[in-house]
Amino acid sequence: MILQNCQVSNALKCLNFFNTFHFHLMVRSIDAFNSLMFKEKSVFEIYNRRS
């Protein structure tokens, strides 16, 4: 029974770590996407000003 509980807690720890890691990855990719869109937008605006 104790061994089972230990396995469950380890699984929860792994799951928690994976969730936080995945969350950080998601946030990073969203940040990257936003900065990319912002760069695209600024390039587009500069291009429009020139013409």
PDB file of C-alpha atoms in Angstrom:
ATOM      1  CA  MET A   1       0.000   0.000   0.000  1.00  0.00           C
ATOM      2  CA  ILE A   2       2.812   2.392   0.892  1.00  0.00           C
ATOM      3  CA  LEU A   3       4.607   1.492  -2.344  1.00  0.00           C
ATOM      4  CA  GLN A   4       1.438   2.171  -4.312  1.00  0.00           C
ATOM      5  CA  ASN A   5       1.045   5.584  -2.706  1.00  0.00           C
ATOM      6  CA  CYS A   6       4.672   6.377  -3.489  1.00  0.00           C
ATOM      7  CA  GLN A   7       4.158   5.457  -7.138  1.00  0.00           C
ATOM      8  CA  VAL A   8       1.035   7.598  -7.317  1.00  0.00           C
ATOM      9  CA  SER A   9       2.797  10.611  -5.786  1.00  0.00           C
ATOM     10  CA  ASN A  10       5.735  10.175  -8.171  1.00  0.00           C
ATOM     11  CA  ALA A  11       3.345  10.005 -11.105  1.00  0.00           C
ATOM     12  CA  LEU A  12       1.655  13.187  -9.882  1.00  0.00           C
ATOM     13  CA  LYS A  13       5.020  14.905  -9.537  1.00  0.00           C
ATOM     14  CA  CYS A  14       5.954  13.882 -13.070  1.00  0.00           C
ATOM     15  CA  LEU A  15       2.598  15.044 -14.381  1.00  0.00           C
ATOM     16  CA  ASN A  16       2.903  18.349 -12.549  1.00  0.00           C
ATOM     17  CA  PHE A  17       6.408  18.906 -13.916  1.00  0.00           C
ATOM     18  CA  PHE A  18       5.241  18.051 -17.417  1.00  0.00           C
ATOM     19  CA  ASN A  19       2.271  20.408 -17.126  1.00  0.00           C
ATOM     20  CA  THR A  20       4.405  23.332 -15.968  1.00  0.00           C
ATOM     21  CA  PHE A  21       6.981  22.571 -18.653  1.00  0.00           C
ATOM     22  CA  HIS A  22       4.263  22.386 -21.314  1.00  0.00           C
ATOM     23  CA  PHE A  23       2.755  25.621 -20.002  1.00  0.00           C
ATOM     24  CA  HIS A  24       6.117  27.388 -20.265  1.00  0.00           C
ATOM     25  CA  LEU A  25       6.570  26.058 -23.800  1.00  0.00           C
ATOM     26  CA  MET A  26       3.094  27.248 -24.740  1.00  0.00           C
ATOM     27  CA  VAL A  27       3.727  30.710 -23.270  1.00  0.00           C
ATOM     28  CA  ARG A  28       7.077  30.924 -25.053  1.00  0.00           C
ATOM     29  CA  SER A  29       5.577  29.921 -28.386  1.00  0.00           C
ATOM     30  CA  ILE A  30       2.750  32.450 -27.930  1.00  0.00           C
ATOM     31  CA  ASP A  31       5.335  35.136 -27.101  1.00  0.00           C
ATOM     32  CA  ALA A  32       7.377  34.181 -30.150  1.00  0.00           C
ATOM     33  CA  PHE A  33       4.275  34.252 -32.330  1.00  0.00           C
ATOM     34  CA  ASN A  34       3.247  37.660 -30.971  1.00  0.00           C
ATOM     35  CA  SER A  35       6.692  39.144 -31.512  1.00  0.00           C
ATOM     36  CA  LEU A  36       6.762  37.687 -35.021  1.00  0.00           C
ATOM     37  CA  MET A  37       3.349  39.187 -35.784  1.00  0.00           C
ATOM     38  CA  PHE A  38       4.488  42.507 -34.318  1.00  0.00           C
ATOM     39  CA  LYS A  39       7.610  42.471 -36.506  1.00  0.00           C
ATOM     40  CA  GLU A  40       5.530  41.613 -39.563  1.00  0.00           C
ATOM     41  CA  LYS A  41       3.129  44.438 -38.741  1.00  0.00           C
ATOM     42  CA  SER A  42       5.908  46.994 -38.254  1.00  0.00           C
ATOM     43  CA  VAL A  43       7.594  45.892 -41.505  1.00  0.00           C
ATOM     44  CA  PHE A  44       4.246  46.210 -43.261  1.00  0.00           C
ATOM     45  CA  GLU A  45       3.698  49.704 -41.806  1.00  0.00           C
ATOM     46  CA  ILE A  46       7.172  50.827 -42.846  1.00  0.00           C
ATOM     47  CA  TYR A  47       6.523  49.470 -46.324  1.00  0.00           C
ATOM     48  CA  ASN A  48       3.220  51.350 -46.484  1.00  0.00           C
ATOM     49  CA  ARG A  49       4.839  54.601 -45.376  1.00  0.00           C
ATOM     50  CA  ARG A  50       7.464  54.323 -48.106  1.00  0.00           C
ATOM     51  CA  SER A  51       5.000  53.892 -50.918  1.00  0.00           C
TER      52      SER A  51
END
